[in-house]
PDB file of C-alpha atoms in Angstrom:
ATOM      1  CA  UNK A   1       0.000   0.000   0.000  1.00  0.00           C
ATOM      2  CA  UNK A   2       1.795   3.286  -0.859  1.00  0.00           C
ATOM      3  CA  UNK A   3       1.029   6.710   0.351  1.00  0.00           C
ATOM      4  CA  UNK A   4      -0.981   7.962  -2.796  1.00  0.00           C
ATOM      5  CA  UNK A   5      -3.710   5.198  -2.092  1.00  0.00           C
ATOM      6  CA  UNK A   6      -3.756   5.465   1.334  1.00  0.00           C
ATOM      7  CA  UNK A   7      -4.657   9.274   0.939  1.00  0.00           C
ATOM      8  CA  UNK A   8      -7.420   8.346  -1.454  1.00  0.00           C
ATOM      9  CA  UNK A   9      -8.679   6.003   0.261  1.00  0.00           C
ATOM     10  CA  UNK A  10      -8.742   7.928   3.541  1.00  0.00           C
ATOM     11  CA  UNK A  11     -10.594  10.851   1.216  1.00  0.00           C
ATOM     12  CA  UNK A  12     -13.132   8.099   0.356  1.00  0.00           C
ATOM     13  CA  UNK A  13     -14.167   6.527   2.991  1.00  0.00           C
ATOM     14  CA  UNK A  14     -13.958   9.111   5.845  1.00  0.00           C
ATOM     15  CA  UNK A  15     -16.293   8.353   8.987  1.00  0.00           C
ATOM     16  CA  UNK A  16     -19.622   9.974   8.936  1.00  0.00           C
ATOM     17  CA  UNK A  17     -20.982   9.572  12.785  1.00  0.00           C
ATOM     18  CA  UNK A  18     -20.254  11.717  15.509  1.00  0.00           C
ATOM     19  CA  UNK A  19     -21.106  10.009  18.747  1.00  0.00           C
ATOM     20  CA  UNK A  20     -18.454   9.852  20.934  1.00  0.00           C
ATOM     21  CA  UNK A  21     -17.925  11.809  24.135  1.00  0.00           C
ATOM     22  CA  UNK A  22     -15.910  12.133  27.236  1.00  0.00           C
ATOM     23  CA  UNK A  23     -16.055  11.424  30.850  1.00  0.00           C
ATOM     24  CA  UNK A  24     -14.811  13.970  33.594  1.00  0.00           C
ATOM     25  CA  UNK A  25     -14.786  13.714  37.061  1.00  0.00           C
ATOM     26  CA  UNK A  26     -12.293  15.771  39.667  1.00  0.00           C
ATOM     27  CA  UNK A  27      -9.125  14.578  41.648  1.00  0.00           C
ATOM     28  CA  UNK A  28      -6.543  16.419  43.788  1.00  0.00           C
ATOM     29  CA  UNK A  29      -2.795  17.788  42.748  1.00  0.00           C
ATOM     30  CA  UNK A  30       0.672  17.571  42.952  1.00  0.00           C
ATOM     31  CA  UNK A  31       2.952  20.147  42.819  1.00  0.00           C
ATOM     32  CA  UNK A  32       7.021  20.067  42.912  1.00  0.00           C
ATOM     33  CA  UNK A  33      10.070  22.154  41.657  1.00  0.00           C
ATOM     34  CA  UNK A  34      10.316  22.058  37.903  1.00  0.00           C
ATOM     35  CA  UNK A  35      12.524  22.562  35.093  1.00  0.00           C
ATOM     36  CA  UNK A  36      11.183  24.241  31.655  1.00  0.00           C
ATOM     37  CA  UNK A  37      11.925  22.152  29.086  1.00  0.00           C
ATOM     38  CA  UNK A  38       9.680  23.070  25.903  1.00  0.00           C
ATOM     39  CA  UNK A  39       6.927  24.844  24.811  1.00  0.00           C
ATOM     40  CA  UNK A  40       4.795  25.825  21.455  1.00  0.00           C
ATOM     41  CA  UNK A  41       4.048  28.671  22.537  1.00  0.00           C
ATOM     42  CA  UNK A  42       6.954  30.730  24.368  1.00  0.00           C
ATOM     43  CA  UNK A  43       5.706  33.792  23.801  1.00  0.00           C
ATOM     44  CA  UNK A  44       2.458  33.227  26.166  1.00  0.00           C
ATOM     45  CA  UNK A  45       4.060  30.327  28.142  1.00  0.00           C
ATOM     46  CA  UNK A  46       8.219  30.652  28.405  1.00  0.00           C
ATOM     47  CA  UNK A  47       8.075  28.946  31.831  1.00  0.00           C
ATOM     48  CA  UNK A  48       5.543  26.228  31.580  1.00  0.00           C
ATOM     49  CA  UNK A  49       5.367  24.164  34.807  1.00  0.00           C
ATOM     50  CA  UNK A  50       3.445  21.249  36.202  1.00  0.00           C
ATOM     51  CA  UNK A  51       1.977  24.080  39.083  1.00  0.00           C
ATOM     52  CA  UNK A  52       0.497  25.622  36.118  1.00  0.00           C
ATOM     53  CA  UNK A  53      -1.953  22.218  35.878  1.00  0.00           C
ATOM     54  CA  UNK A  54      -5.246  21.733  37.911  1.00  0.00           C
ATOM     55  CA  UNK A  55      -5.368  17.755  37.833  1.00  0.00           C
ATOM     56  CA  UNK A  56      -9.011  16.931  37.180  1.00  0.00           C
ATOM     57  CA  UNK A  57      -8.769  13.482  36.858  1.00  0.00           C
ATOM     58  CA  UNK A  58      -6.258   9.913  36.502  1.00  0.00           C
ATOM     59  CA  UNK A  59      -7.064   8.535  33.033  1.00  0.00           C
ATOM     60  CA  UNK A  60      -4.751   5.781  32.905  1.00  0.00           C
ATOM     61  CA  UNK A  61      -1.531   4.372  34.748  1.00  0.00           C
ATOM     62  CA  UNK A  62       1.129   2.380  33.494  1.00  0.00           C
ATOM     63  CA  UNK A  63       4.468   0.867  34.311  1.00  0.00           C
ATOM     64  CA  UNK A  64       6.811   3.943  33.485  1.00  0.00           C
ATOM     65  CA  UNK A  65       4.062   6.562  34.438  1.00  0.00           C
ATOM     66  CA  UNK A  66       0.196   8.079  34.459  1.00  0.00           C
ATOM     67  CA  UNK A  67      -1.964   9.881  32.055  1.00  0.00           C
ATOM     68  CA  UNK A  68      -4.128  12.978  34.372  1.00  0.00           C
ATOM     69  CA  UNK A  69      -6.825  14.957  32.723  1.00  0.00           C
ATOM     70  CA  UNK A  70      -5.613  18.662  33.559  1.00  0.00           C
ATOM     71  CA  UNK A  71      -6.710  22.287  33.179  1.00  0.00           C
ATOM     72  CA  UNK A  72      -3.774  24.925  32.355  1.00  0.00           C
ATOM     73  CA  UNK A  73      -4.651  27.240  34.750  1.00  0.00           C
ATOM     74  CA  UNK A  74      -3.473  30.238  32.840  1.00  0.00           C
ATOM     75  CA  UNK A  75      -5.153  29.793  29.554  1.00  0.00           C
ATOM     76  CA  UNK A  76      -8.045  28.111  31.045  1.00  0.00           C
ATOM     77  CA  UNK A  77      -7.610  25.255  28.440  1.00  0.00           C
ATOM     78  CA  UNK A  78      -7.691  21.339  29.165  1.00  0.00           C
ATOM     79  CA  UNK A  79      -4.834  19.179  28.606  1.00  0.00           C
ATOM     80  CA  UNK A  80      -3.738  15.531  29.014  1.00  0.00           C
ATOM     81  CA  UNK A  81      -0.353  15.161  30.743  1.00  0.00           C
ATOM     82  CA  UNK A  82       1.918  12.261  30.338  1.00  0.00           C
ATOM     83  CA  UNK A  83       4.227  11.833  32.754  1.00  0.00           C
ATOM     84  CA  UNK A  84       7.286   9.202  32.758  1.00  0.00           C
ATOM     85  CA  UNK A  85       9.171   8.053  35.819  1.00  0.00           C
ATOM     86  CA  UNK A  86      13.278   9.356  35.136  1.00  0.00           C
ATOM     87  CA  UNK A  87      14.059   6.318  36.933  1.00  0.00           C
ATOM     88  CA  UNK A  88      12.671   3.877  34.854  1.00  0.00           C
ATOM     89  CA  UNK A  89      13.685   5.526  31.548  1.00  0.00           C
ATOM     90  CA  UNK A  90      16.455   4.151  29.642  1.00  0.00           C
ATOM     91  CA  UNK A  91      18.616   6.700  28.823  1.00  0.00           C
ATOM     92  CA  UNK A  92      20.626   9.096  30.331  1.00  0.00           C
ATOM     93  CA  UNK A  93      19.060  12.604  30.858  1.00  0.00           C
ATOM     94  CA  UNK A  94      21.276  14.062  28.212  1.00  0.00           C
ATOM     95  CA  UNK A  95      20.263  11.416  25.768  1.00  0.00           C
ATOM     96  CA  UNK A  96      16.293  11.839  26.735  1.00  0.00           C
ATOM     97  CA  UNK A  97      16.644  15.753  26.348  1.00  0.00           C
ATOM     98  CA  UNK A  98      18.026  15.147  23.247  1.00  0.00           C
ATOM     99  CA  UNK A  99      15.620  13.234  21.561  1.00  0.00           C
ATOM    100  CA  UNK A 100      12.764  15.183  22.896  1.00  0.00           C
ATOM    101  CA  UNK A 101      14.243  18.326  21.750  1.00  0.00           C
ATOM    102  CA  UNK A 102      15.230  16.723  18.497  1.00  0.00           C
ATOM    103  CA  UNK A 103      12.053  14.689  17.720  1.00  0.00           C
ATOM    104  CA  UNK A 104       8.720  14.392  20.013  1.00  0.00           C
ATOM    105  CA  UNK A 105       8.603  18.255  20.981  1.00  0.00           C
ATOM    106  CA  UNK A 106       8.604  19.078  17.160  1.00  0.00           C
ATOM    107  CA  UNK A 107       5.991  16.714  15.348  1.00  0.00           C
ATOM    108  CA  UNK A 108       3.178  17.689  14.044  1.00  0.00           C
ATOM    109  CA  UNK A 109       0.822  15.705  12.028  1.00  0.00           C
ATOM    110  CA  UNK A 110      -2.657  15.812  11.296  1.00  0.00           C
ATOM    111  CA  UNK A 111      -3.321  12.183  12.662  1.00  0.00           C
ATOM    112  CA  UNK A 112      -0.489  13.166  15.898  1.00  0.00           C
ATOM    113  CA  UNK A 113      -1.689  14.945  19.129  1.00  0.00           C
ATOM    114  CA  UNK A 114       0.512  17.069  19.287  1.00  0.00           C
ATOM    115  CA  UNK A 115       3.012  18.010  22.446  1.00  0.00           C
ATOM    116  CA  UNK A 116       2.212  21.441  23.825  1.00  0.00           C
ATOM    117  CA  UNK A 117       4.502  21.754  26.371  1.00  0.00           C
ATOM    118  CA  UNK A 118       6.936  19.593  27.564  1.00  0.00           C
ATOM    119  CA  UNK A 119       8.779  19.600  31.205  1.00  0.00           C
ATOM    120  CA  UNK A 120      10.042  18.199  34.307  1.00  0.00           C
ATOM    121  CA  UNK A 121      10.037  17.654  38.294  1.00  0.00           C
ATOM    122  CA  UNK A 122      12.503  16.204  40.015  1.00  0.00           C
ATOM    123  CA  UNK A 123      11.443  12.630  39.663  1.00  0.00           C
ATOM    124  CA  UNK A 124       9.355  12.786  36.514  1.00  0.00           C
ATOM    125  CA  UNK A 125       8.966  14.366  32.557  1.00  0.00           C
ATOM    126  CA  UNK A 126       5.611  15.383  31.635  1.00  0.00           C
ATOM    127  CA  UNK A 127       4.225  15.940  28.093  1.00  0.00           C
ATOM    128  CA  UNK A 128       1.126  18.019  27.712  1.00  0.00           C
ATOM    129  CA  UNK A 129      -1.303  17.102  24.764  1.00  0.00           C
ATOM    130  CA  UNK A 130      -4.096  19.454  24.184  1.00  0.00           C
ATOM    131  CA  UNK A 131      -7.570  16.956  25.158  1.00  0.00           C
ATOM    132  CA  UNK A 132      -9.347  15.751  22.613  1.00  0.00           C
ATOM    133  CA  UNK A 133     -13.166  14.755  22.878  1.00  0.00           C
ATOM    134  CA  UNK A 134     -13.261  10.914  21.871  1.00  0.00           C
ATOM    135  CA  UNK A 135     -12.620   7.397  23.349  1.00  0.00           C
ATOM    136  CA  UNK A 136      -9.378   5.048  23.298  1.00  0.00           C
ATOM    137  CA  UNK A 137      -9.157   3.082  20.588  1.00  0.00           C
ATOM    138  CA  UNK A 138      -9.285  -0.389  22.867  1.00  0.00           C
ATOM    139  CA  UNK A 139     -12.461   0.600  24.258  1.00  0.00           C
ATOM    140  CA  UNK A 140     -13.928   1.076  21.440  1.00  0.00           C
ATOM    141  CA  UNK A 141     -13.164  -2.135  20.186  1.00  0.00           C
ATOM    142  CA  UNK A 142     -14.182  -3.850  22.939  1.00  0.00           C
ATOM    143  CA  UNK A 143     -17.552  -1.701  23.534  1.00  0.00           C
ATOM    144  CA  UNK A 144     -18.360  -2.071  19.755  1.00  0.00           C
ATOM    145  CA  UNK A 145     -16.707  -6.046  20.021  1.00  0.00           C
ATOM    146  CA  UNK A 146     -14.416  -4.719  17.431  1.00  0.00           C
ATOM    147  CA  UNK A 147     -14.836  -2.867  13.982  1.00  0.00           C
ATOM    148  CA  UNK A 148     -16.040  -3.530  10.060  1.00  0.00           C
ATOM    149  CA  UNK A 149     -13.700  -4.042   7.139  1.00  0.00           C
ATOM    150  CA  UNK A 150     -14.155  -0.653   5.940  1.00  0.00           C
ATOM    151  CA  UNK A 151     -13.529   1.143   9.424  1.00  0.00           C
ATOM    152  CA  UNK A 152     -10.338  -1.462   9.874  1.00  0.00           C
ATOM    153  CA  UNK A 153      -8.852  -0.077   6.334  1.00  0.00           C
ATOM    154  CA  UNK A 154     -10.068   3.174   7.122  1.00  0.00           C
ATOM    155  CA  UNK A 155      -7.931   3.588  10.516  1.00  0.00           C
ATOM    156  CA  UNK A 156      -5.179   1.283   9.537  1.00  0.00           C
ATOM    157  CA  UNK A 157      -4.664   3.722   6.838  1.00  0.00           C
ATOM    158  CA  UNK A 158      -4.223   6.440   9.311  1.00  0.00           C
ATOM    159  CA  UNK A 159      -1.612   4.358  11.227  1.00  0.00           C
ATOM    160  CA  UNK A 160       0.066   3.740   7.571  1.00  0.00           C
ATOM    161  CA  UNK A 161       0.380   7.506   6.858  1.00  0.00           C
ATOM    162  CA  UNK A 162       1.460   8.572  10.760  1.00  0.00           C
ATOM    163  CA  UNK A 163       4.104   5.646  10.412  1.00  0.00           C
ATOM    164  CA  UNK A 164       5.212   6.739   7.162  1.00  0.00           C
ATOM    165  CA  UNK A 165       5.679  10.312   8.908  1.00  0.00           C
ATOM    166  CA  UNK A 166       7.197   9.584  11.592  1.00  0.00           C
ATOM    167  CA  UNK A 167       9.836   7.346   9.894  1.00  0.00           C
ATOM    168  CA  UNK A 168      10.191  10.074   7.429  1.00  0.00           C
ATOM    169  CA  UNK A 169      11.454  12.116  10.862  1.00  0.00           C
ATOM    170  CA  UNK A 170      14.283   9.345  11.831  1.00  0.00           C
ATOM    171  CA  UNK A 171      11.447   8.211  14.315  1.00  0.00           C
ATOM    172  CA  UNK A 172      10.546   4.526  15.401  1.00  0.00           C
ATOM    173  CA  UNK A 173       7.407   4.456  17.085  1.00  0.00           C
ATOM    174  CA  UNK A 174       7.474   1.565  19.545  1.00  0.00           C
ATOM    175  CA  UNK A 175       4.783   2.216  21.880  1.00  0.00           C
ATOM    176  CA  UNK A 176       2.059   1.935  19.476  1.00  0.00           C
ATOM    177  CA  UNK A 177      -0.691   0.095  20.854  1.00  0.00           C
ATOM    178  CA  UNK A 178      -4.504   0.237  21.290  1.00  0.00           C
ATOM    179  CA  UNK A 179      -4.799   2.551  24.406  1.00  0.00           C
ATOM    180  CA  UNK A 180      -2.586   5.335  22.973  1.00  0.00           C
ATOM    181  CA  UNK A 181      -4.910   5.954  20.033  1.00  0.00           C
ATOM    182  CA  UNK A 182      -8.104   7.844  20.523  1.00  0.00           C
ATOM    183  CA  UNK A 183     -11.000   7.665  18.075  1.00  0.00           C
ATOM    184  CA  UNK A 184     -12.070  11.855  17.821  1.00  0.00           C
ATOM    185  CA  UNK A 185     -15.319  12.789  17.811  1.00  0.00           C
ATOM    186  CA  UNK A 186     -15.355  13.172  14.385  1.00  0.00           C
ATOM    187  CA  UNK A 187     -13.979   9.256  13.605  1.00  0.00           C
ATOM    188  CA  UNK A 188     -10.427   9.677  13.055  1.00  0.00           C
ATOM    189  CA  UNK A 189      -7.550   8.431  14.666  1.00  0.00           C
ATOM    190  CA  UNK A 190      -5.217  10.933  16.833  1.00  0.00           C
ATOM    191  CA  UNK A 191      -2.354   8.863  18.217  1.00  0.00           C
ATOM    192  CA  UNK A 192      -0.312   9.879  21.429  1.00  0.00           C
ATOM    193  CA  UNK A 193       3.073  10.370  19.878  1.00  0.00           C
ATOM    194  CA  UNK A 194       5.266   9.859  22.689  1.00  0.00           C
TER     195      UNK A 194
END
């Protein structure tokens, strides 16, 4: 499958419903001293840090870190942070700075969420991704007890063409799995790209 017919056949057979939403509920925060890393924006936000986040809500936990449901508290916007245990990272913290700097930080895609701001606490990195409305891809499958041929073509297209980008950026992606994929509201695929 090369890129030409994936982009026609994305064009063709585009999702028509819009029926998915989101669930919100409150939780407490955690604060600590941080280091500014990156951010999109450094005009409005040169010294992005995690006290800058009302945690709503845990969305998901892992074994290197969590996923929180956040409000920036200065542009009143909603986020979802990442954040990564140092510990358990592989690298040195040169190395990781490196390759955020030089990849993650800088993507942006149409079928990416992309990384807003980027920083870190003593003990942790946190990526902020601007929230989308939608639902993970694995619960979807296993609400809808998985998908139809044309919906399987139609997002594994969109996985084609975000792998093809990436790749084109010196980028393997090896965390791709169900739960860091959201369906939007409007039926595509945004993937987490970190």
């Amino acid at each position: 499958c090369n890129l030409f017919d994936v982009q026609t056949f994305l064009i063709d057979y585009s999702p028509k419903e819009k029926n998915r939403e989101s669930n919100d509920s409150e939780e407490g925060k955690k604060t600590d001293s941080c280091e500014w890393i990156f951010s999109k924006d450094e005009k409005n936000f040169p010294d992005i840090k995690n006290q800058d986040f009302n945690i709503l809500n845990i969305l998901g936990q892992g074994n290197t870190g969590k996923l929180y449901y956040a409000e920036n508290k200065r542009n009143k916007k909603y986020y979802v942070l990442k954040s990564l245990k140092k510990e358990l990272l592989d690298l040195t913290k040169k190395e990781y700075m490196d390759k955020l700097k030089k990849g993650v930080c800088h993507l942006s895609f149409k079928f990416l969420i992309d990384v807003e701001f980027c920083f870190e606490t003593s003990d942790r990195i946190y990526f902020a991704f601007p929230y989308i409305k939608g639902e993970v891809l694995s619960k979807s499958i296993k609400v809808n007890k998985g998908f139809n041929e044309e919906q399987i073509k139609f997002y594994a297209g969109i996985i084609i063409l975000t792998l093809e980008y990436l790749h084109e950026k010196e980028i393997n992606y090896r965390a791709l799995n169900t739960k860091s994929i959201i369906i939007d509201e409007d039926g595509y695929l945004k993937i987490i790209p970190s």
